[in-house]
Amino acid sequence: MEKPKPVTKAAKGVAVLVLLALVLVPFLVIISTSLASNKEVVANGGWVLWPTDPTLRAYEQILSGGIVTKALGVSVGITAIGTFVSLACTACLAYALSRPGVFGGKPVLLVVLFTFLFPPGMIPAFLLVKGLGMQNMYAALIAPVLINVFNLVVLRGFFQGIPEELYEAARLDGAGDWTVFWRIVLPLSKAALAVVGLFYAVSYWNAWFHASIYLESDHWPLSQVLRTYVIGGAQIADTGLSEAGMVSAPQTTQMAVLVIATVPILIVYPFLQKYFTKGVLTGAIKS
Amino acid sequence: MVPGVAYFLVFHYGAFVGNVVAFKEYDPFAGLWGSPWVGFGNFSRMFGDPDFWHATWNTLYIAVLQLVFYFPVPLAIALLLHSLTSDLLRRFVQSVVYLPHFLSWVIVVALFQQVLSDTGLLNSFLGDSGLHTVDIIGNPDAYRPLVVAEVIWKDAGWGTIIFLAALMQVDEQQYEAAAIDGAGPWRRFWHVTLPSIRPIVVLLLIMRLGDILSVGFEQMLLQRPSVGPEVGEVLDTFVYWQGIIGGDIGYATAAGLFKGLVGALLVFVANRIAHQLGEQGVYK
């Protein structure tokens, strides 16, 4: 094939740069502003692209035992427990549904897929959680979203891709269902488990809506706190954090909360990124 | 298998049964089963409610805007990425554009507000340069373009995955054969690339059509306060506002059930059309 023309090449270069800038510049501004000193933020009209005199004051302030600190703990707990339980339940069900000839396999699969087409609706789900007495319990954030159908289909597709010979060999060696699942299927599915685990972790970490309708404000996870104080515009200083007498500019604290809510995702993301394409595709093709 | 099945039975089918409340006048003291039946009362009230039609109109308006402006973007980015010759660069750009998908709507909305509000980045820049400042957040006229821009920023990169995969599967030999036959880059794009990814485009379009009554509940709920229900109310927020905030449980359930029924019907119809056109569709 002939080489692309210089014009095409330049246009592509510009397009790529614009794309990168659109995603990265907002992140840079948030991080910079959260690290900037009070004076600089005010002088610059609320934001900083590159702090000249970086300080961690905003972080010290919000992490010194106030509402943000507590919310951070709640978020970490919900994310860890939720991800583990969801992943375990999803993997077990996906395995059962991936094996031919399991008792009730076909109808169960239909029952599960039907919920995708026809979700129960917001109000009935709300009434159910209330009816089960889960109001103001952390379980209300996990139980109603325990298994995600898309994740289930991804894992099931992956399990089905494991060669039948492996199962047969294990059977001949006298392995039962659990042994096969534990010793063969799971170790071979690390990539898919990593992707699905990330999807669950991200959704638990980001969830705020259920917290806002089921939990009292002193039980809130970080996302819901973020919603109230950054989007809702309430001042974090109102909540007793100003006691120390060194209040940062509101923008700085808001940006610091944003950073704290974003950083965990930025940390796990690069490690799992390489699995995305494969994981998502298995799911997309099978469904 | 048991915990998984139990979950679906309780939280999907169990909750689904709760939809009977759409045919009742819900009384919190009498409970779900003790409340009196009202037949289709909630539905007839809904069809006569201008607020309901207003929310429906807003939903469709935003959905169509998304279809026109959002839908082509991932395809365009995928084509751009696919045409990059450096593998390393492509992977780097991919990692960057996937990233916003993993941020919550709270963070995305907060980000847009920081950049676009009257005291935000854009306006302090415009102000410093002696230009007119523009109010985007809180301006009802700008709300619809704003929410579409947010969706594009958040999910367009992620949406490229599926197109990229389809592009990978295009047979290299077809390009070579076309090049030998004298086809330039544009003709190759038109006659080889586009036909190869047509099935996947149709598939995504169907799924989008089936989902047309759901336009980002979290996103809308977060921003409804800043512009008000006039432009900010969609069907999902209507259900939330009437039911969970307003306590008008039976009425809100009716609206939700109606939305679900129409949505399922749309998937069914769209899939039918796809079959008629000889495409595979979402299911067989």
Coordinates of C-alpha atoms in Angstrom, one line a residue:
Chain A
M1 CA 0.0 0.0 0.0
E2 CA 1.1 3.5 -0.7
K3 CA 2.3 5.8 2.2
P4 CA -0.3 8.1 3.7
K5 CA 0.0 11.8 2.5
P6 CA 1.6 14.2 5.0
V7 CA -1.7 16.1 5.3
T8 CA -3.5 13.0 6.4
K9 CA -0.7 12.3 8.9
A10 CA -0.8 15.8 10.3
A11 CA -4.6 15.7 10.6
K12 CA -4.4 12.4 12.5
G13 CA -1.7 13.8 14.8
V14 CA -3.9 16.8 15.7
A15 CA -6.9 14.6 16.2
V16 CA -5.0 12.3 18.6
L17 CA -3.6 15.3 20.5
V18 CA -7.1 16.9 20.9
L19 CA -8.5 13.5 22.1
L20 CA -5.7 13.1 24.7
A21 CA -6.0 16.7 25.9
L22 CA -9.8 16.5 26.3
V23 CA -9.4 13.6 28.7
L24 CA -6.2 14.5 30.5
V25 CA -6.5 18.3 31.0
P26 CA -9.5 18.1 33.4
F27 CA -7.6 15.6 35.5
L28 CA -4.5 17.8 35.6
V29 CA -6.6 20.8 36.7
I30 CA -8.3 18.9 39.5
I31 CA -5.1 17.5 40.9
S32 CA -3.2 20.8 40.6
T33 CA -6.0 22.8 42.2
S34 CA -6.3 20.3 45.1
L35 CA -2.6 20.9 45.7
A36 CA -2.5 24.6 45.3
S37 CA -2.3 27.1 48.1
N38 CA -5.3 29.2 49.1
K39 CA -3.8 32.4 47.7
E40 CA -3.0 31.0 44.4
V41 CA -6.5 29.5 43.9
V42 CA -8.2 32.8 44.8
A43 CA -5.8 34.8 42.7
N44 CA -6.5 32.6 39.7
G45 CA -10.2 32.6 40.0
G46 CA -10.9 29.1 41.4
W47 CA -8.5 26.8 39.5
V48 CA -4.8 26.2 38.9
L49 CA -3.2 24.4 36.0
W50 CA 0.2 24.0 37.7
P51 CA 0.7 24.8 41.4
T52 CA 3.7 26.9 42.1
D53 CA 3.7 26.2 45.8
P54 CA 2.1 22.8 46.3
T55 CA 0.7 21.9 49.7
L56 CA -1.2 19.0 51.1
R57 CA -3.2 21.2 53.5
A58 CA -6.6 20.4 51.8
Y59 CA -6.0 16.6 52.2
E60 CA -4.9 17.0 55.8
Q61 CA -8.0 19.0 56.5
I62 CA -10.6 16.6 55.0
L63 CA -8.8 13.4 56.2
S64 CA -8.5 14.6 59.8
G65 CA -11.4 12.5 61.1
G66 CA -14.4 14.3 59.6
I67 CA -17.2 13.2 57.4
V68 CA -14.9 12.5 54.4
T69 CA -12.7 10.2 56.4
K70 CA -15.7 8.2 57.6
A71 CA -17.2 8.0 54.1
L72 CA -13.9 6.8 52.7
G73 CA -13.9 4.0 55.2
V74 CA -17.5 3.1 54.3
S75 CA -16.6 3.1 50.6
V76 CA -13.6 0.9 51.0
G77 CA -15.6 -1.6 53.1
I78 CA -18.6 -1.7 50.7
T79 CA -16.3 -2.1 47.7
A80 CA -14.2 -4.8 49.2
I81 CA -17.0 -6.9 50.6
G82 CA -19.4 -6.2 47.7
T83 CA -16.8 -7.1 45.0
F84 CA -15.9 -10.3 46.8
V85 CA -19.4 -11.5 47.3
S86 CA -20.6 -10.5 43.9
L87 CA -17.7 -12.1 42.2
A88 CA -18.1 -15.4 44.1
C89 CA -21.9 -15.6 43.4
T90 CA -21.5 -14.6 39.8
A91 CA -18.7 -17.1 39.2
C92 CA -20.6 -20.0 40.8
L93 CA -23.8 -19.3 38.8
A94 CA -21.8 -18.7 35.6
Y95 CA -20.1 -22.0 36.0
A96 CA -23.3 -23.9 36.7
L97 CA -24.9 -22.3 33.6
S98 CA -21.8 -23.0 31.4
R99 CA -21.9 -26.8 31.8
P100 CA -24.1 -28.7 29.5
G101 CA -26.7 -31.0 31.2
V102 CA -26.9 -29.2 34.5
F103 CA -30.3 -29.8 36.1
G104 CA -32.5 -26.8 35.3
G105 CA -29.7 -25.0 33.4
K106 CA -31.7 -23.9 30.4
P107 CA -34.8 -22.5 32.2
V108 CA -32.6 -20.7 34.8
L109 CA -30.6 -19.1 31.9
L110 CA -33.9 -17.8 30.4
V111 CA -35.1 -16.6 33.8
V112 CA -31.9 -14.7 34.2
L113 CA -31.8 -13.2 30.7
F114 CA -35.4 -12.1 30.9
T115 CA -34.5 -9.7 33.7
F116 CA -32.2 -8.0 31.2
L117 CA -35.1 -7.2 28.9
F118 CA -37.6 -6.4 31.6
P119 CA -36.1 -5.0 34.8
P120 CA -38.5 -4.8 37.8
G121 CA -38.6 -1.0 38.0
M122 CA -37.3 1.6 40.5
I123 CA -40.3 1.8 42.9
P124 CA -41.0 -2.0 43.3
A125 CA -37.3 -2.5 44.0
F126 CA -37.4 0.3 46.6
L127 CA -40.5 -1.1 48.3
L128 CA -38.9 -4.6 48.4
V129 CA -35.7 -3.3 50.1
K130 CA -37.8 -1.4 52.6
G131 CA -40.1 -4.4 53.1
L132 CA -37.1 -6.6 53.8
G133 CA -36.1 -4.2 56.6
M134 CA -32.8 -3.3 55.0
Q135 CA -33.3 0.4 55.5
N136 CA -30.1 2.0 56.8
M137 CA -28.1 -1.2 56.5
Y138 CA -25.1 -1.5 54.3
A139 CA -26.6 -4.7 52.9
A140 CA -29.0 -2.5 51.0
L141 CA -26.1 -1.3 48.8
I142 CA -25.0 -4.8 48.0
A143 CA -27.9 -7.3 48.0
P144 CA -30.1 -5.6 45.3
V145 CA -27.2 -5.4 42.8
L146 CA -25.5 -8.7 43.8
I147 CA -25.2 -10.2 40.2
N148 CA -24.9 -8.2 37.1
V149 CA -26.3 -10.0 34.1
F150 CA -23.7 -8.6 31.7
N151 CA -20.9 -9.8 34.0
L152 CA -22.5 -13.2 34.3
V153 CA -22.7 -13.6 30.6
V154 CA -19.0 -12.5 30.2
L155 CA -17.9 -15.2 32.7
R156 CA -20.2 -17.8 31.3
G157 CA -18.8 -17.2 27.9
F158 CA -15.2 -17.5 29.2
F159 CA -15.9 -20.7 31.0
Q160 CA -17.5 -22.2 27.9
G161 CA -14.3 -21.4 26.1
I162 CA -12.3 -23.8 28.2
P163 CA -11.6 -27.0 26.2
E164 CA -13.9 -29.9 26.9
E165 CA -10.9 -32.3 27.1
L166 CA -9.7 -30.6 30.4
Y167 CA -13.1 -31.4 32.0
E168 CA -13.0 -34.9 30.8
A169 CA -9.4 -35.5 32.0
A170 CA -10.3 -34.1 35.4
R171 CA -13.4 -36.4 35.6
L172 CA -11.3 -39.4 34.8
D173 CA -9.0 -38.5 37.7
G174 CA -12.1 -38.6 39.9
A175 CA -12.5 -34.8 40.4
G176 CA -16.0 -33.7 41.5
D177 CA -17.8 -30.5 40.4
W178 CA -16.2 -28.4 43.1
T179 CA -12.7 -29.6 42.5
V180 CA -13.0 -29.0 38.8
F181 CA -14.3 -25.5 39.4
W182 CA -11.7 -24.6 42.1
R183 CA -8.6 -26.3 40.7
I184 CA -9.2 -26.0 36.9
V185 CA -11.8 -23.4 35.9
L186 CA -10.9 -20.6 38.2
P187 CA -7.1 -20.6 37.7
L188 CA -7.6 -20.7 33.9
S189 CA -10.0 -17.7 34.1
K190 CA -7.9 -15.2 35.9
A191 CA -8.2 -12.6 33.1
A192 CA -12.0 -12.8 33.0
L193 CA -12.2 -12.8 36.8
A194 CA -10.0 -9.7 36.9
V195 CA -12.2 -7.8 34.4
V196 CA -15.4 -8.7 36.0
G197 CA -13.9 -8.0 39.5
L198 CA -12.9 -4.5 38.3
F199 CA -16.4 -3.9 36.9
Y200 CA -17.9 -4.8 40.2
A201 CA -15.4 -2.8 42.2
V202 CA -15.9 0.3 40.1
S203 CA -19.7 0.0 40.4
Y204 CA -19.6 -0.4 44.2
W205 CA -17.1 2.4 44.5
N206 CA -19.1 4.8 42.4
A207 CA -22.6 3.9 43.7
W208 CA -24.4 6.8 45.4
F209 CA -28.1 6.5 44.4
H210 CA -29.0 3.6 46.7
A211 CA -27.0 5.2 49.5
S212 CA -29.0 8.4 49.1
I213 CA -32.4 6.6 49.4
Y214 CA -31.6 3.9 51.9
L215 CA -29.0 5.3 54.3
E216 CA -28.9 8.1 56.8
S217 CA -26.3 10.8 56.0
D218 CA -23.8 9.6 58.7
H219 CA -23.6 6.2 56.9
W220 CA -22.9 7.7 53.5
P221 CA -20.1 6.4 51.2
L222 CA -17.7 8.8 49.5
S223 CA -19.6 9.2 46.2
Q224 CA -22.7 10.4 48.0
V225 CA -20.7 12.8 50.1
L226 CA -19.0 14.0 47.0
R227 CA -22.4 14.6 45.4
T228 CA -23.6 16.7 48.3
Y229 CA -20.5 18.8 48.8
V230 CA -19.3 19.2 45.3
I231 CA -22.3 19.2 43.1
G232 CA -24.8 20.2 45.8
G233 CA -22.4 23.0 46.6
A234 CA -22.6 22.6 50.4
Q235 CA -19.4 23.7 52.1
I236 CA -17.4 20.9 53.7
A237 CA -16.3 23.5 56.3
D238 CA -19.9 23.5 57.6
T239 CA -19.4 20.1 59.0
G240 CA -17.1 20.8 61.8
L241 CA -13.9 20.5 59.8
S242 CA -13.3 24.2 60.2
E243 CA -12.5 23.7 63.9
A244 CA -8.8 23.5 63.3
G245 CA -9.2 27.1 62.1
M246 CA -7.2 26.7 58.9
V247 CA -9.9 26.5 56.2
S248 CA -8.7 26.0 52.7
A249 CA -10.5 27.7 49.8
P250 CA -13.6 25.7 49.1
Q251 CA -12.4 24.8 45.6
T252 CA -9.3 23.3 47.0
T253 CA -11.1 21.0 49.4
Q254 CA -13.7 20.1 46.7
M255 CA -11.0 19.1 44.3
A256 CA -9.2 17.2 47.0
V257 CA -12.4 15.1 47.6
L258 CA -12.7 14.6 43.9
V259 CA -9.1 13.3 43.8
I260 CA -9.7 11.0 46.7
A261 CA -12.7 9.5 45.0
T262 CA -10.9 9.1 41.7
V263 CA -7.5 7.9 42.7
P264 CA -8.4 4.2 43.6
I265 CA -9.7 3.8 40.1
L266 CA -6.6 5.3 38.6
I267 CA -4.5 2.9 40.6
V268 CA -6.1 -0.4 39.7
Y269 CA -6.9 0.7 36.1
P270 CA -3.5 0.2 34.4
F271 CA -3.1 -3.3 35.9
L272 CA -6.4 -4.5 34.5
Q273 CA -6.6 -2.5 31.3
K274 CA -5.0 -5.1 29.1
Y275 CA -7.8 -7.6 29.9
F276 CA -10.6 -5.3 28.8
T277 CA -10.8 -6.0 25.1
K278 CA -10.8 -9.7 25.6
G279 CA -13.2 -9.8 28.5
V280 CA -15.8 -7.4 27.0
L281 CA -15.7 -9.1 23.6
T282 CA -16.4 -12.6 25.0
G283 CA -19.5 -11.1 26.6
A284 CA -20.6 -9.0 23.6
I285 CA -20.3 -11.8 21.1
K286 CA -22.1 -14.4 23.2
S287 CA -25.0 -12.0 24.0
Chain B
M1 CA -26.1 -21.9 41.7
V2 CA -28.5 -21.6 44.6
P3 CA -27.4 -18.1 45.9
G4 CA -27.4 -16.8 42.4
V5 CA -30.8 -18.1 41.5
A6 CA -32.2 -17.0 44.9
Y7 CA -30.9 -13.5 44.1
F8 CA -32.7 -13.3 40.8
L9 CA -35.9 -14.7 42.3
V10 CA -36.0 -12.3 45.2
F11 CA -34.6 -9.1 43.8
H12 CA -35.8 -9.3 40.2
Y13 CA -38.9 -11.5 40.2
G14 CA -39.8 -10.7 43.8
A15 CA -39.5 -7.0 43.1
F16 CA -41.3 -7.4 39.8
V17 CA -44.4 -8.7 41.6
G18 CA -44.4 -5.3 43.4
N19 CA -45.5 -3.8 40.2
V20 CA -49.1 -4.7 41.2
V21 CA -48.9 -1.5 43.2
A22 CA -49.4 0.3 39.9
F23 CA -53.0 -0.8 40.1
K24 CA -53.5 0.3 43.7
E25 CA -53.8 3.4 45.8
Y26 CA -50.8 2.7 47.9
D27 CA -51.3 3.3 51.6
P28 CA -48.0 2.9 53.6
F29 CA -50.0 1.7 56.7
A30 CA -52.0 -0.9 54.9
G31 CA -48.9 -2.1 53.0
L32 CA -48.5 -3.5 49.5
W33 CA -51.3 -6.1 49.7
G34 CA -53.7 -4.2 52.0
S35 CA -54.0 -1.2 49.8
P36 CA -57.2 -0.8 47.8
W37 CA -57.3 -1.6 44.1
V38 CA -57.9 1.2 41.7
G39 CA -57.7 -0.7 38.4
F40 CA -56.2 1.4 35.7
G41 CA -56.8 4.6 37.7
N42 CA -53.2 5.5 38.0
F43 CA -52.7 4.9 34.3
S44 CA -55.6 7.1 33.2
R45 CA -54.4 9.8 35.6
M46 CA -50.9 9.5 34.0
F47 CA -52.1 9.9 30.4
G48 CA -53.9 13.0 31.4
D49 CA -50.9 14.5 33.3
P50 CA -49.1 17.2 31.3
D51 CA -46.0 16.7 33.5
F52 CA -45.8 13.0 32.4
W53 CA -45.9 13.9 28.8
H54 CA -43.4 16.6 29.4
A55 CA -41.0 14.1 30.9
T56 CA -41.6 11.8 28.0
W57 CA -40.9 14.5 25.5
N58 CA -37.7 15.5 27.2
T59 CA -36.6 11.8 27.3
L60 CA -37.2 11.4 23.6
Y61 CA -35.6 14.7 22.8
I62 CA -32.4 13.9 24.6
A63 CA -32.4 10.3 23.3
V64 CA -32.6 11.6 19.7
L65 CA -29.8 14.1 20.3
Q66 CA -27.7 11.3 21.7
L67 CA -28.4 9.1 18.7
V68 CA -27.4 11.8 16.3
F69 CA -24.4 13.2 18.1
Y70 CA -23.1 10.5 20.4
F71 CA -23.6 7.4 18.3
P72 CA -21.1 8.2 15.5
V73 CA -18.3 9.4 17.8
P74 CA -17.1 6.0 19.0
L75 CA -17.1 4.8 15.5
A76 CA -15.0 7.8 14.4
I77 CA -12.5 7.4 17.2
A78 CA -12.2 3.7 16.4
L79 CA -11.5 4.4 12.8
L80 CA -8.9 7.0 13.8
L81 CA -7.2 4.6 16.3
H82 CA -7.4 1.8 13.8
S83 CA -5.5 3.9 11.2
L84 CA -2.6 4.7 13.6
T85 CA 0.4 2.7 12.4
S86 CA 2.2 2.8 15.7
D87 CA 1.0 0.0 18.0
L88 CA 2.4 1.6 21.2
L89 CA 0.8 5.0 20.4
R90 CA -2.5 3.3 19.7
R91 CA -2.5 1.4 23.0
F92 CA -1.6 4.5 24.9
V93 CA -4.4 6.5 23.4
Q94 CA -6.8 3.6 24.0
S95 CA -6.0 3.5 27.6
V96 CA -6.5 7.2 28.0
V97 CA -9.9 7.3 26.2
Y98 CA -11.3 4.3 28.1
L99 CA -10.6 6.0 31.4
P100 CA -13.6 8.3 31.8
H101 CA -15.9 5.4 31.6
F102 CA -14.8 4.3 35.0
L103 CA -15.6 7.5 36.7
S104 CA -18.9 7.9 38.4
W105 CA -21.5 10.3 37.2
V106 CA -20.9 12.3 40.3
I107 CA -17.3 12.9 39.3
V108 CA -18.1 13.6 35.6
V109 CA -20.9 16.1 36.5
A110 CA -18.6 17.7 39.1
L111 CA -15.9 18.0 36.5
F112 CA -18.1 19.6 33.9
Q113 CA -19.4 22.0 36.5
Q114 CA -15.9 23.0 37.5
V115 CA -15.0 23.7 33.9
L116 CA -18.2 25.2 32.6
S117 CA -19.9 27.0 35.5
D118 CA -20.0 30.8 35.7
T119 CA -17.0 30.8 37.9
G120 CA -15.3 27.8 36.2
L121 CA -12.3 27.3 34.0
L122 CA -13.8 28.3 30.7
N123 CA -15.4 31.5 32.0
S124 CA -12.4 32.7 33.9
F125 CA -10.4 32.2 30.8
L126 CA -12.9 34.1 28.7
G127 CA -13.1 36.8 31.3
D128 CA -9.3 37.2 31.5
S129 CA -9.1 37.4 27.7
G130 CA -11.7 40.2 27.8
L131 CA -14.4 38.1 26.0
H132 CA -18.0 37.5 26.9
T133 CA -18.6 34.9 29.5
V134 CA -21.2 32.2 29.0
D135 CA -23.3 30.5 31.6
I136 CA -23.7 26.9 30.6
I137 CA -24.5 25.1 33.9
G138 CA -27.8 26.3 35.1
N139 CA -28.9 27.6 31.7
P140 CA -31.9 25.6 30.6
D141 CA -31.2 26.3 26.9
A142 CA -27.7 24.7 27.2
Y143 CA -28.8 21.7 29.2
R144 CA -29.5 19.3 26.4
P145 CA -26.2 19.8 24.5
L146 CA -24.5 19.7 27.8
V147 CA -25.8 16.3 28.8
V148 CA -24.9 14.9 25.4
A149 CA -21.4 16.4 25.7
E150 CA -21.0 14.7 29.1
V151 CA -22.1 11.3 27.7
I152 CA -19.6 11.7 24.8
W153 CA -16.8 12.6 27.2
K154 CA -17.6 9.7 29.5
D155 CA -18.4 6.9 27.2
A156 CA -17.3 7.5 23.6
G157 CA -13.9 6.1 24.3
W158 CA -15.2 3.0 25.9
G159 CA -17.7 2.5 23.0
T160 CA -14.7 2.2 20.6
I161 CA -13.8 -1.3 22.0
I162 CA -16.5 -3.1 20.0
F163 CA -15.9 -1.2 16.8
L164 CA -12.1 -1.7 17.1
A165 CA -12.7 -5.5 17.5
A166 CA -14.8 -5.5 14.4
L167 CA -12.2 -3.6 12.5
M168 CA -9.5 -6.0 13.5
Q169 CA -11.5 -8.8 11.9
V170 CA -11.5 -7.2 8.5
D171 CA -9.5 -9.4 6.2
E172 CA -6.2 -7.7 5.4
Q173 CA -6.2 -9.3 1.9
Q174 CA -9.3 -7.5 1.0
Y175 CA -7.5 -4.2 1.4
E176 CA -4.6 -5.4 -0.7
A177 CA -6.9 -6.7 -3.4
A178 CA -8.7 -3.4 -3.4
A179 CA -5.4 -1.5 -3.6
I180 CA -4.2 -3.6 -6.5
D181 CA -7.5 -2.9 -8.3
G182 CA -6.6 0.8 -8.0
A183 CA -8.8 1.8 -5.1
G184 CA -7.5 4.8 -3.2
P185 CA -7.7 5.2 0.6
W186 CA -11.3 6.6 0.5
R187 CA -12.6 3.9 -1.8
R188 CA -11.0 1.3 0.3
F189 CA -12.7 2.8 3.4
W190 CA -16.0 3.0 1.6
H191 CA -16.1 -0.4 0.0
V192 CA -14.1 -2.6 2.4
T193 CA -14.1 -1.1 5.9
L194 CA -17.7 0.1 6.2
P195 CA -19.4 -3.0 4.9
S196 CA -17.3 -5.1 7.2
I197 CA -18.5 -3.4 10.3
R198 CA -22.1 -2.9 9.3
P199 CA -23.6 -5.8 11.3
I200 CA -22.1 -4.5 14.5
V201 CA -23.3 -1.0 13.8
V202 CA -26.8 -2.3 13.3
L203 CA -26.6 -4.4 16.4
L204 CA -25.7 -1.4 18.6
L205 CA -28.3 0.8 16.9
I206 CA -31.0 -1.7 17.8
M207 CA -29.8 -1.9 21.4
R208 CA -29.8 1.9 21.5
L209 CA -33.4 2.1 20.1
G210 CA -34.6 -0.4 22.7
D211 CA -33.1 1.7 25.4
I212 CA -34.4 5.0 24.0
L213 CA -36.6 5.7 27.1
S214 CA -33.7 5.4 29.4
V215 CA -31.4 8.3 29.1
G216 CA -28.9 8.3 32.0
F217 CA -30.9 8.3 35.2
E218 CA -28.0 9.2 37.5
Q219 CA -26.8 11.9 35.2
M220 CA -30.2 13.5 34.9
L221 CA -30.9 13.2 38.6
L222 CA -27.7 14.9 39.5
Q223 CA -28.3 17.9 37.3
R224 CA -32.1 18.3 37.5
P225 CA -31.7 20.7 40.5
S226 CA -29.6 23.2 38.5
V227 CA -32.0 23.6 35.6
G228 CA -35.3 22.5 37.1
P229 CA -37.9 20.0 35.7
E230 CA -38.7 22.1 32.7
V231 CA -35.8 20.6 30.7
G232 CA -34.2 18.4 33.3
E233 CA -37.1 15.9 33.9
V234 CA -37.0 12.6 32.1
L235 CA -39.1 9.5 32.6
D236 CA -36.8 8.0 35.2
T237 CA -36.5 11.2 37.3
F238 CA -40.2 11.6 37.0
V239 CA -40.7 8.2 38.6
Y240 CA -38.2 9.0 41.3
W241 CA -39.6 12.4 42.0
Q242 CA -43.3 11.2 42.1
G243 CA -42.6 8.0 44.0
I244 CA -39.6 8.2 46.3
I245 CA -39.6 12.0 47.0
G246 CA -43.4 12.6 46.6
G247 CA -44.6 9.3 48.1
D248 CA -47.1 8.9 45.3
I249 CA -46.1 5.2 45.1
G250 CA -48.9 3.7 43.0
Y251 CA -48.7 6.5 40.4
A252 CA -44.9 6.4 40.1
T253 CA -45.0 2.6 39.7
A254 CA -47.5 2.9 36.9
A255 CA -45.2 5.4 35.1
G256 CA -42.2 3.0 35.6
L257 CA -44.2 0.0 34.4
F258 CA -45.4 1.8 31.4
K259 CA -41.8 2.8 30.6
G260 CA -40.6 -0.8 31.0
L261 CA -43.4 -2.2 28.8
V262 CA -42.7 0.3 26.0
G263 CA -39.0 -0.3 26.3
A264 CA -39.3 -4.1 26.0
L265 CA -41.7 -3.6 23.0
L266 CA -39.2 -1.4 21.3
V267 CA -36.4 -4.0 21.6
F268 CA -38.8 -6.6 20.2
V269 CA -39.8 -4.4 17.2
A270 CA -36.3 -3.2 16.5
N271 CA -35.1 -6.8 16.5
R272 CA -37.9 -7.7 14.1
I273 CA -36.9 -5.0 11.7
A274 CA -33.2 -6.1 11.9
H275 CA -34.3 -9.6 10.9
Q276 CA -36.3 -8.2 8.0
L277 CA -33.2 -6.4 6.8
G278 CA -31.3 -9.6 6.9
E279 CA -29.2 -8.7 9.9
Q280 CA -28.6 -11.0 12.9
G281 CA -30.0 -8.6 15.6
V282 CA -29.7 -9.0 19.3
Y283 CA -31.4 -12.4 19.7
K284 CA -32.9 -14.9 17.3

